[in-house]
PDB file of C-alpha atoms in Angstrom:
ATOM      1  CA  MET A  28     121.397 112.814 103.741  1.00  0.00           C
ATOM      2  CA  LYS A  29     122.545 110.134 106.122  1.00  0.00           C
ATOM      3  CA  THR A  30     120.960 107.517 108.325  1.00  0.00           C
ATOM      4  CA  SER A  31     121.366 106.357 111.874  1.00  0.00           C
ATOM      5  CA  ALA A  32     120.215 102.757 111.842  1.00  0.00           C
ATOM      6  CA  GLY A  33     120.311 102.517 115.619  1.00  0.00           C
ATOM      7  CA  ASP A  34     117.679 105.242 115.867  1.00  0.00           C
ATOM      8  CA  CYS A  35     115.251 103.722 113.329  1.00  0.00           C
ATOM      9  CA  THR A  36     112.175 102.192 114.967  1.00  0.00           C
ATOM     10  CA  GLY A  37     110.818 100.818 111.700  1.00  0.00           C
ATOM     11  CA  CYS A  38     107.737 103.035 111.851  1.00  0.00           C
ATOM     12  CA  ARG A  39     108.007 103.586 108.082  1.00  0.00           C
ATOM     13  CA  LEU A  40     106.753 107.153 108.361  1.00  0.00           C
ATOM     14  CA  CYS A  41     109.588 108.130 105.985  1.00  0.00           C
ATOM     15  CA  GLU A  42     108.225 105.777 103.307  1.00  0.00           C
ATOM     16  CA  ASN A  43     104.709 107.168 103.639  1.00  0.00           C
ATOM     17  CA  VAL A  44     105.874 110.798 103.643  1.00  0.00           C
ATOM     18  CA  CYS A  45     107.998 110.138 100.546  1.00  0.00           C
ATOM     19  CA  ALA A  46     105.209 108.409  98.639  1.00  0.00           C
ATOM     20  CA  PHE A  47     102.729 111.124  99.553  1.00  0.00           C
ATOM     21  CA  SER A  48     105.059 113.970  98.627  1.00  0.00           C
ATOM     22  CA  HIS A  49     105.876 112.426  95.237  1.00  0.00           C
ATOM     23  CA  HIS A  50     102.575 110.737  94.322  1.00  0.00           C
ATOM     24  CA  GLY A  51      99.891 112.141  96.642  1.00  0.00           C
ATOM     25  CA  VAL A  52      99.140 108.743  98.196  1.00  0.00           C
ATOM     26  CA  PHE A  53     100.285 106.921 101.315  1.00  0.00           C
ATOM     27  CA  GLN A  54     101.676 103.874  99.536  1.00  0.00           C
ATOM     28  CA  PRO A  55     105.109 102.754 100.776  1.00  0.00           C
ATOM     29  CA  SER A  56     105.750 100.798  97.571  1.00  0.00           C
ATOM     30  CA  LEU A  57     106.025 104.178  95.821  1.00  0.00           C
ATOM     31  CA  SER A  58     108.575 105.513  98.301  1.00  0.00           C
ATOM     32  CA  ARG A  59     112.109 106.397  97.280  1.00  0.00           C
ATOM     33  CA  VAL A  60     113.300 105.594 100.782  1.00  0.00           C
ATOM     34  CA  LYS A  61     113.054 102.033 102.033  1.00  0.00           C
ATOM     35  CA  VAL A  62     113.183 100.647 105.525  1.00  0.00           C
ATOM     36  CA  SER A  63     114.949  97.319 105.534  1.00  0.00           C
ATOM     37  CA  ARG A  64     114.479  94.796 108.321  1.00  0.00           C
ATOM     38  CA  ARG A  65     117.769  93.276 109.312  1.00  0.00           C
ATOM     39  CA  ASP A  66     118.668  90.342 111.491  1.00  0.00           C
ATOM     40  CA  MET A  67     117.460  90.481 115.082  1.00  0.00           C
ATOM     41  CA  GLY A  68     114.472  92.627 114.054  1.00  0.00           C
ATOM     42  CA  GLN A  69     116.563  95.741 113.617  1.00  0.00           C
ATOM     43  CA  ASP A  70     115.309  98.215 111.010  1.00  0.00           C
ATOM     44  CA  LYS A  71     117.452 100.436 108.833  1.00  0.00           C
ATOM     45  CA  PRO A  72     116.530 103.217 106.419  1.00  0.00           C
ATOM     46  CA  VAL A  73     118.020 102.620 102.967  1.00  0.00           C
ATOM     47  CA  ILE A  74     118.885 105.651 100.874  1.00  0.00           C
ATOM     48  CA  CYS A  75     121.307 106.552  98.119  1.00  0.00           C
ATOM     49  CA  LYS A  76     124.718 107.315  99.589  1.00  0.00           C
ATOM     50  CA  ASN A  77     125.856 109.472  96.689  1.00  0.00           C
ATOM     51  CA  CYS A  78     129.085 107.557  96.265  1.00  0.00           C
ATOM     52  CA  PRO A  79     132.074 109.637  95.167  1.00  0.00           C
ATOM     53  CA  LYS A  80     132.356 107.447  92.075  1.00  0.00           C
ATOM     54  CA  PRO A  81     128.840 106.016  91.649  1.00  0.00           C
ATOM     55  CA  ARG A  82     128.780 102.538  90.152  1.00  0.00           C
ATOM     56  CA  CYS A  83     125.207 103.124  88.983  1.00  0.00           C
ATOM     57  CA  VAL A  84     126.370 105.992  86.766  1.00  0.00           C
ATOM     58  CA  GLU A  85     129.083 103.800  85.271  1.00  0.00           C
ATOM     59  CA  ALA A  86     126.622 100.938  84.706  1.00  0.00           C
ATOM     60  CA  CYS A  87     124.091 103.052  82.804  1.00  0.00           C
ATOM     61  CA  ASP A  88     124.723 102.598  79.086  1.00  0.00           C
ATOM     62  CA  VAL A  89     122.328 105.372  78.032  1.00  0.00           C
ATOM     63  CA  GLY A  90     123.522 108.092  80.403  1.00  0.00           C
ATOM     64  CA  ALA A  91     120.216 108.307  82.252  1.00  0.00           C
ATOM     65  CA  ILE A  92     121.963 108.514  85.627  1.00  0.00           C
ATOM     66  CA  THR A  93     124.033 111.576  86.290  1.00  0.00           C
ATOM     67  CA  VAL A  94     125.648 113.425  89.117  1.00  0.00           C
ATOM     68  CA  GLY A  95     123.730 116.670  89.134  1.00  0.00           C
ATOM     69  CA  SER A  96     125.522 119.929  89.548  1.00  0.00           C
ATOM     70  CA  GLU A  97     122.698 121.278  91.701  1.00  0.00           C
ATOM     71  CA  LEU A  98     121.968 119.957  95.203  1.00  0.00           C
ATOM     72  CA  GLY A  99     125.605 119.310  95.955  1.00  0.00           C
ATOM     73  CA  GLY A 100     126.215 116.817  93.198  1.00  0.00           C
ATOM     74  CA  TYR A 101     123.563 114.229  93.974  1.00  0.00           C
ATOM     75  CA  VAL A 102     122.993 111.200  91.777  1.00  0.00           C
ATOM     76  CA  LEU A 103     119.767 111.604  89.827  1.00  0.00           C
ATOM     77  CA  ILE A 104     117.919 109.375  87.344  1.00  0.00           C
ATOM     78  CA  ASP A 105     116.306 110.795  84.211  1.00  0.00           C
ATOM     79  CA  LEU A 106     113.393 108.423  83.722  1.00  0.00           C
ATOM     80  CA  THR A 107     112.700 109.835  80.251  1.00  0.00           C
ATOM     81  CA  SER A 108     116.080 108.509  79.087  1.00  0.00           C
ATOM     82  CA  CYS A 109     116.110 105.303  81.131  1.00  0.00           C
ATOM     83  CA  THR A 110     115.442 102.005  79.346  1.00  0.00           C
ATOM     84  CA  GLY A 111     114.704 100.066  82.552  1.00  0.00           C
ATOM     85  CA  CYS A 112     117.555  97.604  81.948  1.00  0.00           C
ATOM     86  CA  GLY A 113     118.210  97.335  85.703  1.00  0.00           C
ATOM     87  CA  GLN A 114     121.987  97.526  85.459  1.00  0.00           C
ATOM     88  CA  CYS A 115     122.000 100.382  87.994  1.00  0.00           C
ATOM     89  CA  VAL A 116     120.158  98.166  90.483  1.00  0.00           C
ATOM     90  CA  LYS A 117     122.781  95.451  90.109  1.00  0.00           C
ATOM     91  CA  ALA A 118     125.620  97.977  90.348  1.00  0.00           C
ATOM     92  CA  CYS A 119     124.512  99.703  93.564  1.00  0.00           C
ATOM     93  CA  PRO A 120     126.454  98.175  96.492  1.00  0.00           C
ATOM     94  CA  PHE A 121     123.938  99.540  99.014  1.00  0.00           C
ATOM     95  CA  ASP A 122     120.675  98.264  97.449  1.00  0.00           C
ATOM     96  CA  ALA A 123     119.578 101.889  97.281  1.00  0.00           C
ATOM     97  CA  ILE A 124     118.099 101.565  93.777  1.00  0.00           C
ATOM     98  CA  TRP A 125     115.249  99.210  92.958  1.00  0.00           C
ATOM     99  CA  LEU A 126     112.766  98.739  90.136  1.00  0.00           C
ATOM    100  CA  ASP A 127     109.167  99.840  90.529  1.00  0.00           C
ATOM    101  CA  ASP A 128     106.111  97.988  89.230  1.00  0.00           C
ATOM    102  CA  ARG A 129     106.779  99.378  85.746  1.00  0.00           C
ATOM    103  CA  GLY A 130     110.351  98.102  85.782  1.00  0.00           C
ATOM    104  CA  MET A 131     111.807 101.587  86.115  1.00  0.00           C
ATOM    105  CA  PRO A 132     114.533 102.424  88.644  1.00  0.00           C
ATOM    106  CA  TYR A 133     113.652 104.196  91.834  1.00  0.00           C
ATOM    107  CA  LYS A 134     115.965 105.938  94.260  1.00  0.00           C
ATOM    108  CA  CYS A 135     115.865 108.891  96.571  1.00  0.00           C
ATOM    109  CA  ASP A 136     115.935 112.176  94.691  1.00  0.00           C
ATOM    110  CA  PHE A 137     116.351 114.161  97.920  1.00  0.00           C
ATOM    111  CA  CYS A 138     113.072 115.906  97.095  1.00  0.00           C
ATOM    112  CA  LEU A 139     115.215 118.153  94.926  1.00  0.00           C
ATOM    113  CA  GLY A 140     116.455 119.943  98.036  1.00  0.00           C
ATOM    114  CA  GLU A 141     113.448 119.887 100.396  1.00  0.00           C
ATOM    115  CA  VAL A 142     113.865 116.525 102.075  1.00  0.00           C
ATOM    116  CA  LYS A 143     110.480 115.804 103.615  1.00  0.00           C
ATOM    117  CA  CYS A 144     111.257 112.430 105.204  1.00  0.00           C
ATOM    118  CA  VAL A 145     114.018 114.005 107.288  1.00  0.00           C
ATOM    119  CA  LYS A 146     111.636 116.651 108.583  1.00  0.00           C
ATOM    120  CA  ARG A 147     109.073 113.999 109.608  1.00  0.00           C
ATOM    121  CA  CYS A 148     111.355 111.310 111.060  1.00  0.00           C
ATOM    122  CA  PRO A 149     110.343 111.165 114.763  1.00  0.00           C
ATOM    123  CA  THR A 150     113.657 109.666 115.931  1.00  0.00           C
ATOM    124  CA  SER A 151     116.114 111.523 113.658  1.00  0.00           C
ATOM    125  CA  ALA A 152     117.168 108.240 112.057  1.00  0.00           C
ATOM    126  CA  LEU A 153     117.361 110.281 108.840  1.00  0.00           C
ATOM    127  CA  PHE A 154     119.226 113.538 108.844  1.00  0.00           C
ATOM    128  CA  TRP A 155     120.228 116.068 106.265  1.00  0.00           C
ATOM    129  CA  THR A 156     123.914 116.798 105.823  1.00  0.00           C
ATOM    130  CA  GLY A 157     123.922 119.200 102.928  1.00  0.00           C
ATOM    131  CA  GLY A 158     122.182 122.287 101.583  1.00  0.00           C
ATOM    132  CA  GLU A 159     119.197 123.889 103.181  1.00  0.00           C
ATOM    133  CA  GLY A 160     117.057 120.668 103.081  1.00  0.00           C
TER     134      GLY A 160
END
C-alpha cells in the first residue's frame, strides 16, 4: 500500500473505516492509519512502508514483530508476544508505529489482505500495490 500525499484532503475517512473494520466503532484513535497534518495545512496519510530491512523488527527484543510470509512479506506485530517497550516506535523512521492507550504498538496490518481504507478513500490518496487487496 502506498500514499499520495498531494491527493489527501484530510477527510480522515481512512481512519474511521480502519477503526470500524477492526473495532466496530468510528473512533479515529483506534485506527491503524493516521492522517498527519503537515506545514501549510497539508495532510498526509501515514502508513507502514514495509521497509526492506525494517528497523522495527531489529529493535524488537522479544521477536514480536516479524515479516510475514503471507501478504507479500508485510511487517506484522504479534500483540500476544509484545511487551509494549516502545522500541519499535522509536525505531520507525516514518512514524508509522505508535502506542495505543494501553501502551501497545499499533500499525497498519493491511487488513490481512482486504485493505478497506483503500477501497473507501474518495481521492485515491491511498492505493494498494500488492496482492488482491
